Coordinates of C-alpha atoms in Angstrom, one line a residue:
M231 CA 0.1 -0.4 0.0
H232 CA 2.6 2.5 1.1
L233 CA 4.8 1.4 -2.1
C234 CA 2.3 2.4 -4.2
L235 CA 0.9 5.5 -3.0
Y236 CA 4.4 6.8 -2.1
W237 CA 6.3 5.7 -5.2
G238 CA 3.5 6.5 -7.5
F239 CA 2.9 10.2 -6.1
L240 CA 6.8 10.6 -6.3
L241 CA 7.2 9.8 -9.8
L242 CA 4.1 11.6 -11.0
L243 CA 5.8 14.5 -8.8
L244 CA 9.0 14.2 -11.1
T245 CA 7.3 13.1 -14.6
H246 CA 4.5 15.2 -14.3
A247 CA 4.2 18.1 -11.7
L248 CA 7.9 19.2 -12.0
G249 CA 8.9 17.8 -15.5
G250 CA 9.0 21.8 -16.9
L251 CA 11.5 21.9 -14.3
L252 CA 13.6 18.9 -14.5
F253 CA 13.4 18.4 -18.3
E254 CA 14.8 20.7 -21.1
E255 CA 12.2 19.6 -23.6
Y256 CA 9.6 18.2 -21.4
I257 CA 6.2 17.2 -23.8
P258 CA 3.4 15.7 -21.7
T259 CA 1.7 14.5 -24.7
L260 CA 4.2 12.4 -26.2
N261 CA 5.6 9.0 -25.1
P262 CA 6.9 7.8 -22.9
L263 CA 5.5 10.7 -20.4
L264 CA 1.9 10.1 -21.8
F265 CA 2.0 6.7 -20.8
L266 CA 4.2 6.7 -17.4
R267 CA 1.7 9.4 -16.1
D268 CA -1.2 7.6 -16.8
L269 CA 0.9 4.4 -15.4
F270 CA 2.0 5.9 -12.1
A271 CA -1.4 7.2 -11.5
A272 CA -2.8 4.0 -11.6
V273 CA -0.1 2.9 -9.1
V274 CA -1.6 5.5 -6.9
L275 CA -5.2 4.4 -7.4
L276 CA -3.9 0.7 -6.4
G277 CA -2.5 2.2 -3.2
M278 CA -5.7 3.8 -2.5
A279 CA -7.8 1.0 -3.2
L280 CA -5.5 -0.8 -0.5
A281 CA -5.7 1.7 2.2
V282 CA -9.5 1.9 1.9
Y283 CA -9.4 -2.0 2.3
R284 CA -7.6 -1.9 5.0
R285 CA -9.4 0.7 7.0
W286 CA -12.8 -0.4 5.8
G287 CA -12.9 -3.5 4.5
M288 CA -10.7 -6.1 6.3
E289 CA -12.1 -5.3 9.4
V290 CA -9.2 -5.0 11.4
P291 CA -9.8 -5.7 14.8
R292 CA -10.2 -2.3 17.0
L293 CA -8.9 0.1 13.9
V294 CA -10.3 3.3 14.5
S295 CA -10.7 5.9 11.5
N296 CA -11.1 9.0 12.3
S297 CA -11.9 12.4 9.9
M298 CA -8.1 12.7 9.1
D299 CA -7.9 9.4 7.7
L300 CA -10.7 9.9 5.3
Y301 CA -9.3 13.5 4.6
A302 CA -6.1 12.2 3.6
I303 CA -8.1 9.4 1.2
V304 CA -10.4 12.1 -0.4
A305 CA -7.5 14.6 -1.0
V306 CA -5.0 11.9 -2.9
A307 CA -8.1 10.6 -4.5
L308 CA -9.3 13.9 -5.8
I309 CA -5.7 14.9 -7.2
I310 CA -5.6 11.7 -8.8
V311 CA -9.6 11.1 -10.4
S312 CA -9.4 14.7 -11.3
G313 CA -6.5 14.4 -12.9
F314 CA -7.4 11.6 -15.5
L315 CA -11.2 12.9 -15.5
L316 CA -9.3 16.1 -17.3
E317 CA -6.9 14.5 -19.4
G318 CA -10.3 12.7 -20.6
V319 CA -12.3 15.6 -21.1
K320 CA -9.4 17.2 -23.1
I321 CA -9.0 14.0 -25.3
T322 CA -12.6 14.7 -26.5
S323 CA -12.9 18.8 -26.6
R324 CA -12.8 20.4 -29.9
S325 CA -12.4 23.7 -28.2
V326 CA -8.9 22.2 -26.9
Y327 CA -7.9 21.3 -30.2
L328 CA -9.1 24.7 -31.8
R329 CA -6.5 26.2 -29.5
M330 CA -3.4 24.1 -30.2
V331 CA -4.9 24.2 -34.1
Q332 CA -4.5 28.1 -33.8
E333 CA -1.1 27.9 -32.1
Y334 CA 0.8 25.5 -33.6
A335 CA -0.2 24.2 -37.0
D336 CA 0.0 26.2 -40.2
L337 CA -3.2 25.4 -42.0
S338 CA -4.0 27.8 -45.2
T339 CA -7.2 26.3 -46.4
P340 CA -10.7 25.2 -44.9
E341 CA -10.3 22.1 -46.7
E342 CA -6.8 21.4 -44.8
E343 CA -8.4 22.2 -41.4
R344 CA -11.5 19.9 -42.3
A345 CA -8.6 16.9 -43.2
L346 CA -6.9 17.4 -40.0
E347 CA -9.9 17.6 -37.5
A348 CA -11.4 14.5 -39.4
Y349 CA -8.0 12.9 -39.0
W350 CA -8.2 13.3 -35.2
V351 CA -11.5 12.5 -34.9
A352 CA -10.7 9.0 -36.4
K353 CA -7.2 8.5 -34.5
F354 CA -7.2 10.7 -31.5
G355 CA -10.8 10.4 -29.9
L356 CA -11.6 14.2 -30.8
I357 CA -15.5 14.5 -30.7
S358 CA -16.4 17.4 -33.6
P359 CA -20.0 18.3 -34.6
A360 CA -18.3 19.2 -38.0
V361 CA -17.0 15.4 -38.9
K362 CA -19.9 13.2 -39.4
G363 CA -20.5 9.7 -40.6
P364 CA -17.8 7.7 -42.7
V365 CA -14.7 9.8 -43.8
E366 CA -13.2 9.1 -47.0
E367 CA -9.9 7.9 -47.1
G368 CA -8.3 10.7 -49.6
L369 CA -9.4 13.2 -46.4
L370 CA -7.8 10.9 -43.9
R371 CA -4.5 10.6 -45.5
M372 CA -4.3 14.8 -46.1
G373 CA -5.2 14.9 -42.3
E374 CA -2.5 12.2 -41.5
E375 CA 0.3 14.1 -43.6
L376 CA -0.6 17.5 -42.2
H377 CA -0.7 15.7 -38.6
E378 CA 2.8 14.7 -39.5
M379 CA 3.6 18.3 -40.6
S380 CA 2.3 19.9 -37.7
C381 CA 1.2 17.3 -34.4
A382 CA 3.2 14.3 -34.6
G383 CA 6.2 15.9 -33.1
C384 CA 4.2 16.5 -29.8
H385 CA 1.1 14.2 -29.9
S386 CA 1.5 10.2 -29.3
R387 CA -1.6 8.4 -29.7
P388 CA -4.0 9.1 -26.8
R389 CA -4.7 5.5 -26.2
W390 CA -1.4 5.3 -24.7
A391 CA -2.9 7.3 -22.0
F392 CA -5.0 4.4 -20.9
L393 CA -6.7 5.9 -18.3
G394 CA -7.7 9.4 -19.8
Y395 CA -8.7 7.4 -23.1
G396 CA -10.8 5.5 -21.2
V397 CA -12.6 8.4 -19.7
A398 CA -12.8 9.9 -23.1
R399 CA -14.1 7.0 -24.5
A400 CA -17.0 6.7 -21.1
I401 CA -17.9 10.6 -22.0
K402 CA -18.3 10.1 -25.8
P403 CA -22.2 10.7 -25.6
V404 CA -22.2 13.6 -23.6
A405 CA -18.8 15.4 -24.8
L406 CA -19.9 18.1 -26.8
P407 CA -22.3 19.3 -24.0
L408 CA -19.6 19.1 -21.8
D409 CA -17.0 20.7 -24.1
R410 CA -19.9 24.0 -24.4
A411 CA -20.1 24.0 -20.7
G412 CA -16.2 24.7 -20.3
A413 CA -15.7 21.2 -18.4
A414 CA -11.8 21.5 -19.4
E415 CA -10.9 24.5 -17.8
G416 CA -13.3 23.6 -14.5
L417 CA -11.9 20.5 -14.1
W418 CA -8.1 22.1 -14.6
W419 CA -9.2 24.4 -11.7
V420 CA -10.4 21.7 -9.5
H421 CA -7.0 19.5 -10.3
V422 CA -4.8 22.7 -9.3
L423 CA -7.2 23.6 -6.5
A424 CA -7.1 20.4 -5.1
C425 CA -3.1 20.2 -5.3
L426 CA -2.6 23.6 -3.8
V427 CA -5.3 22.7 -0.8
A428 CA -3.6 19.5 -0.1
L429 CA 0.2 21.4 -0.1
A430 CA -0.9 23.9 1.9
F431 CA -2.7 22.0 4.5
L432 CA 0.2 19.2 4.5
P433 CA 1.8 20.7 8.0
F434 CA -1.6 20.2 9.6
S435 CA -2.7 16.5 8.4
K436 CA -1.0 13.3 8.4
F437 CA 0.8 13.7 5.3
F438 CA 3.1 15.3 7.3
H439 CA 4.3 12.3 8.4
L440 CA 6.5 12.3 5.3
L441 CA 8.7 15.0 6.7
T442 CA 8.6 13.8 10.3
A443 CA 8.8 10.1 10.2
P444 CA 12.6 10.1 8.8
L445 CA 13.0 12.8 11.6
C446 CA 11.6 10.5 14.0
L447 CA 13.5 7.2 13.3
L448 CA 17.1 9.8 13.4
C449 CA 15.9 11.0 16.6
N450 CA 15.5 7.8 18.1
A451 CA 18.5 6.5 17.0
V452 CA 20.7 8.7 18.4
M453 CA 18.8 10.0 21.7
E454 CA 18.0 8.2 24.8
R455 CA 16.7 9.1 28.1
G456 CA 19.6 9.7 30.4
R457 CA 22.3 11.1 27.9
S458 CA 20.3 13.6 26.1
S459 CA 18.9 16.8 27.9
P460 CA 15.2 16.8 28.5
A461 CA 14.9 19.7 26.4
N462 CA 16.0 17.8 23.3
L463 CA 14.1 14.9 24.6
T464 CA 10.8 16.8 24.8
T465 CA 11.5 18.0 20.8
K466 CA 11.5 14.5 20.4
R467 CA 8.6 13.8 21.7
M468 CA 6.8 16.7 19.5
I469 CA 8.2 15.2 16.6
E470 CA 6.9 11.7 17.4
L471 CA 3.3 13.0 17.6
D472 CA 3.6 14.6 14.1
A473 CA 5.0 11.6 12.8
C474 CA 2.3 9.4 13.8
T475 CA 0.2 8.2 11.0
H476 CA -2.9 6.6 12.9
C477 CA -2.2 3.6 10.9
G478 CA -3.3 1.4 13.8
T479 CA -0.7 -1.2 14.0
C480 CA 0.0 -0.7 17.6
T481 CA -3.4 -1.1 18.3
V482 CA -3.7 -4.3 16.3
R483 CA -0.7 -5.7 18.5
C484 CA -1.4 -4.0 22.0
S485 CA -1.7 -6.3 24.6
A486 CA -4.8 -4.0 26.6
A487 CA -6.7 -3.5 23.5
P488 CA -9.4 -6.2 24.5
V489 CA -9.9 -4.2 27.2
V490 CA -12.1 -1.7 25.2
E491 CA -14.5 -4.5 24.5
V492 CA -15.5 -4.5 28.3
M493 CA -14.4 -0.8 29.0
P494 CA -16.1 2.0 26.7
N495 CA -12.6 4.2 26.6
S496 CA -10.7 4.6 23.2
D497 CA -7.9 6.0 24.9
V498 CA -7.0 2.1 25.8
L499 CA -6.0 2.1 22.5
P500 CA -2.3 3.1 21.6
S501 CA -3.5 4.9 18.5
E502 CA -6.4 7.1 20.0
K503 CA -3.7 7.9 22.9
I504 CA -1.8 9.5 20.3
A505 CA -4.6 11.2 18.8
S506 CA -5.5 12.4 22.5
L507 CA -2.4 13.4 23.1
K508 CA -1.8 15.7 19.6
V509 CA -4.6 17.6 21.0
L510 CA -3.4 18.2 24.4
A511 CA 0.2 19.1 23.1
S512 CA -1.2 21.5 20.8
G513 CA -2.4 23.8 23.5
K514 CA -6.2 23.1 23.5
E515 CA -8.1 22.0 26.7
L516 CA -9.5 19.1 27.4
S517 CA -12.5 18.7 29.8
R518 CA -11.5 16.9 33.0
R519 CA -13.2 13.8 32.0
R520 CA -11.2 13.3 28.8
L521 CA -8.1 14.1 31.2
E522 CA -9.3 11.3 33.2
E523 CA -10.0 9.1 30.0
L524 CA -6.9 9.8 28.9
L525 CA -4.9 8.8 32.1
E526 CA -6.8 5.7 32.5
G527 CA -6.1 4.4 28.8
I528 CA -2.5 5.1 29.5
Y529 CA -2.3 3.5 33.1
L530 CA -3.7 0.5 31.6
C531 CA -0.6 0.0 29.3
T532 CA 1.3 -3.3 30.3
N533 CA 4.7 -1.6 29.4
C534 CA 5.2 -4.7 26.8
Y535 CA 6.9 -2.8 24.4
R536 CA 4.9 -4.3 21.4
C537 CA 3.5 -1.0 20.2
T538 CA 7.3 0.3 19.9
V539 CA 8.8 -2.9 18.4
V540 CA 6.1 -2.7 15.5
C541 CA 5.5 0.9 15.1
P542 CA 6.7 1.7 11.4
V543 CA 7.9 4.8 12.1
G544 CA 9.7 4.3 14.9
I545 CA 8.0 6.1 18.0
D546 CA 9.0 5.5 21.1
L547 CA 5.5 4.9 22.6
Q548 CA 6.4 3.8 26.0
D549 CA 8.5 6.9 26.7
L550 CA 5.4 9.1 25.4
W551 CA 2.9 7.1 27.9
F552 CA 5.5 7.7 31.0
E553 CA 5.9 11.2 29.9
A554 CA 2.3 11.6 29.3
R555 CA 1.5 9.8 32.3
E556 CA 3.6 12.1 34.8
A557 CA 2.2 15.6 32.9
L558 CA -1.1 14.7 33.7
F559 CA -0.5 13.9 37.8
R560 CA 1.2 17.4 37.7
R561 CA -2.1 19.0 36.5
G562 CA -4.1 17.1 39.5
V563 CA -6.1 14.1 37.7
V564 CA -6.5 11.6 39.7
E565 CA -6.0 8.0 39.0
V566 CA -7.4 5.1 41.6
S567 CA -5.1 2.7 39.4
V568 CA -2.1 4.0 40.6
L569 CA -2.4 2.1 43.9
S570 CA -2.7 -1.2 41.9
P571 CA 0.1 -3.5 40.5
L572 CA -0.5 -1.5 37.1
S573 CA 2.2 0.9 39.3
F574 CA 5.2 -1.4 39.0
F575 CA 6.9 0.4 35.9
R576 CA 6.1 3.7 37.1
G577 CA 7.9 2.2 40.7
L578 CA 10.9 1.1 38.6
M579 CA 10.9 4.4 36.8
R580 CA 10.7 6.2 40.3
A581 CA 13.7 7.6 39.7
E582 CA 13.0 9.7 36.7
V583 CA 9.8 11.0 38.6
E584 CA 11.9 12.4 41.8
E585 CA 10.1 14.4 44.4
G586 CA 6.6 13.9 42.3
Y587 CA 6.2 10.4 42.8
E588 CA 4.3 10.1 45.9
V589 CA 1.5 12.9 45.2
P590 CA -0.8 10.9 43.0
L591 CA -0.8 8.2 45.6
A592 CA -1.6 10.3 48.2
G593 CA -4.2 12.1 45.6
A594 CA -5.5 8.8 45.3
K595 CA -5.9 7.6 48.9
E596 CA -7.3 11.2 49.5
A597 CA -10.3 10.3 47.2
I598 CA -10.9 6.6 48.3
A599 CA -11.2 8.3 51.6
A600 CA -13.4 10.8 51.0
R601 CA -15.5 8.5 48.9
F602 CA -16.0 5.8 51.8
Q603 CA -16.6 7.7 54.8
P604 CA -16.7 5.9 58.2
A605 CA -19.9 4.7 59.8
E606 CA -20.9 7.5 62.0
E607 CA -23.7 5.1 63.9
P608 CA -23.6 1.7 65.2
I609 CA -22.7 -0.9 61.8
Q610 CA -25.9 -3.2 61.3
V611 CA -24.9 -6.3 60.7
P612 CA -27.2 -8.2 57.9
T613 CA -27.8 -11.9 59.1
D614 CA -29.7 -12.4 55.8
A615 CA -28.5 -15.7 54.3
E616 CA -29.7 -14.3 50.7
L617 CA -26.9 -12.1 51.1
Q618 CA -24.4 -14.6 51.4
G619 CA -25.8 -16.8 48.5
R620 CA -24.6 -13.7 46.0
L621 CA -21.0 -13.8 47.1
D622 CA -19.1 -14.3 44.3
L623 CA -16.0 -12.7 44.8
S624 CA -13.8 -16.2 45.3
A625 CA -14.1 -19.2 43.3
D626 CA -15.8 -20.5 46.4
A627 CA -17.8 -18.0 48.0
R628 CA -18.7 -20.6 50.5
T629 CA -15.3 -20.3 52.2
F630 CA -16.5 -17.2 54.0
H631 CA -18.6 -18.9 55.8
V632 CA -15.7 -20.7 57.6
C633 CA -13.7 -18.4 57.9
F634 CA -13.2 -17.8 61.9
S635 CA -10.8 -15.3 62.4
C636 CA -7.6 -17.4 63.4
Q637 CA -5.6 -14.6 61.9
T638 CA -3.3 -17.0 60.7
C639 CA -3.3 -15.1 57.3
S640 CA -2.3 -12.3 59.1
N641 CA 0.2 -13.4 61.1
A642 CA 1.6 -14.6 58.0
C643 CA 1.3 -11.3 56.2
P644 CA 4.8 -9.8 55.5
V645 CA 3.1 -6.1 55.3
V646 CA 1.4 -6.9 59.1
A647 CA 4.7 -7.7 60.7
N648 CA 6.2 -4.4 58.8
Y649 CA 4.6 -2.0 61.7
D650 CA 4.4 -1.7 65.4
D651 CA 1.0 -0.8 65.0
P652 CA -0.2 -2.6 62.0
E653 CA -4.1 -1.7 62.9
G654 CA -3.2 1.7 63.4
A655 CA -1.7 1.8 60.2
L656 CA -3.5 -0.3 57.8
G657 CA -7.1 0.0 59.4
L658 CA -8.4 -3.7 58.9
L659 CA -5.9 -6.9 58.7
P660 CA -6.4 -9.4 56.1
H661 CA -8.4 -11.5 58.6
Q662 CA -10.9 -8.4 59.5
I663 CA -11.1 -7.7 55.6
M664 CA -12.7 -11.2 55.0
R665 CA -15.0 -10.7 58.3
A666 CA -16.2 -7.8 56.6
C667 CA -16.6 -8.8 53.2
A668 CA -18.4 -12.1 54.6
L669 CA -20.8 -9.7 56.7
G670 CA -21.4 -7.4 53.3
L671 CA -20.0 -4.3 55.0
R672 CA -18.6 -2.6 51.8
E673 CA -17.3 0.6 53.2
L674 CA -15.4 -1.0 55.9
A675 CA -13.4 -3.2 53.4
F676 CA -12.8 -0.5 51.0
R677 CA -11.8 2.1 53.0
A678 CA -8.8 -0.2 54.5
E679 CA -5.2 0.8 53.9
M680 CA -4.4 -2.7 53.8
L681 CA -5.8 -3.5 50.0
W682 CA -3.0 -1.0 48.8
R683 CA -0.1 -2.3 51.2
C684 CA -0.8 -5.8 49.7
L685 CA 2.2 -7.8 47.8
T686 CA 0.1 -10.1 46.2
C687 CA 2.2 -12.8 47.7
Y688 CA -0.1 -15.3 48.6
Q689 CA 1.1 -16.4 51.9
C690 CA -2.1 -15.5 53.4
Q691 CA -4.0 -17.8 51.0
E692 CA -1.7 -20.9 51.1
L693 CA -1.2 -20.8 54.9
C694 CA -5.5 -20.3 55.5
P695 CA -6.4 -23.7 57.1
Q696 CA -9.8 -23.1 55.8
G697 CA -8.7 -22.7 52.3
V698 CA -10.4 -19.0 52.0
R699 CA -9.2 -17.6 49.1
V700 CA -7.5 -14.4 50.9
A701 CA -4.9 -13.0 48.2
D702 CA -7.6 -13.4 45.6
V703 CA -10.4 -11.3 47.4
L704 CA -8.0 -8.6 48.2
Y705 CA -6.9 -8.3 44.5
E706 CA -10.7 -8.6 43.4
L707 CA -11.7 -5.4 46.0
K708 CA -9.0 -3.3 44.4
T709 CA -10.6 -3.8 40.9
L710 CA -14.3 -3.2 43.1
V711 CA -12.7 0.0 44.2
V712 CA -11.6 1.1 41.0
E713 CA -14.9 0.6 39.2
S714 CA -16.6 2.6 42.0
M715 CA -14.4 5.4 41.9
K716 CA -14.8 5.7 38.4
G717 CA -18.8 6.3 38.8
K718 CA -20.2 3.0 37.6
E719 CA -21.3 2.4 41.4
D720 CA -22.6 5.4 42.9
E721 CA -24.9 3.8 46.0
V722 CA -23.4 2.7 49.1
R723 CA -24.8 -0.5 49.7
P724 CA -23.8 -3.9 51.1
L725 CA -21.1 -6.2 49.3
R726 CA -23.4 -8.0 46.6
R727 CA -20.8 -8.7 44.3
L728 CA -18.4 -9.9 46.9

């Protein structure tokens, strides 16, 4: 696809648009340029067909198309299609023919004019009201001689321009009305304006990657975090944003992409994160909700590097996500997932964050504390057996019934052992969280600091004499807290999903 589009357009540029500057005796209506022009246009059309098929025909999983993708295809199509439509109309146009005769041919009699016109009608696809019915052989021979003297030096047979000649054959029934309406001049303006508008809009469209993609590859070959200055790295990231073609290759390979099937946040997809970051980097303001969705999409990245490895223009996407995440944290955007194992990569990069590392952690904890306030009145413990039947957090929910708070899980927990006053530091200990879940005390379980201190080492679960799946419960509790903080559960109610 890219080979067809790139080389087809480049060769059209060299042999057609810039032909007069590059060649001393440039004659576009003479072979081989006449044939090559249509050949290269056909190659571009093939590339466009492949692009359309890939984006809208193949049904690539989670491939998202936006208005800029549509503009790119429409712009190229308008330039190419208007070009060979113009060529076809000019082949049939009598007014174009008469201007050429007046400027270049040296005809002395009306008979010679009629003979040359008859020859062009017979051999060059011209449509003329002055030539009707069969033409005498003698008149054609005279026209051929006149053509050899006046026209053959700069005109090959139009059938070599197979695209334009095909259009000429197709519009033959309406060629005269089109000629009278000035279709050739109108299509010329459409073709020229389409080229100029596309050129003027190039820095603001995905076509800009023609310039920025090579720069991106060069920058990533010689620059890296720790060796290059922060200012230069920031410039590199801006170049990377412009180099993105929104091809979707990163999205197709993304290990976190299936999340969008259950979570309506397109910013989980790498290609859509890039699009949102472009808007943010341009200085435009995004709503608070959009910023939260963008941060959520960045945080769900597993840092598997698949997207970076397959990016055709060499963008270091993991570096972009890391910097964007910290920039959003500096804006005060809260993401509860910062307390989850998804922060593993951020923890590895703690030296890069420096003094701002703890700020989003504190913000997330404050948001959870504000959301799940402690009960001010005595807690009414539900004894309805139906609630216990709805417990589905662990693989065997009935294990809650056999938990008798022996504290084996709490005694085995390395996090609990790290504090002199664990209840004061962690709120609830593991065995207390299990009882809170079994009793349906949602607020009590969700507020526990122990949830976010848990190392998921599975010591508690392995040593539990009753087989309660303690670590699995704590892990899913974190997920339910995040889900609740996203606004998907607004009511404060017993743990029906536990």
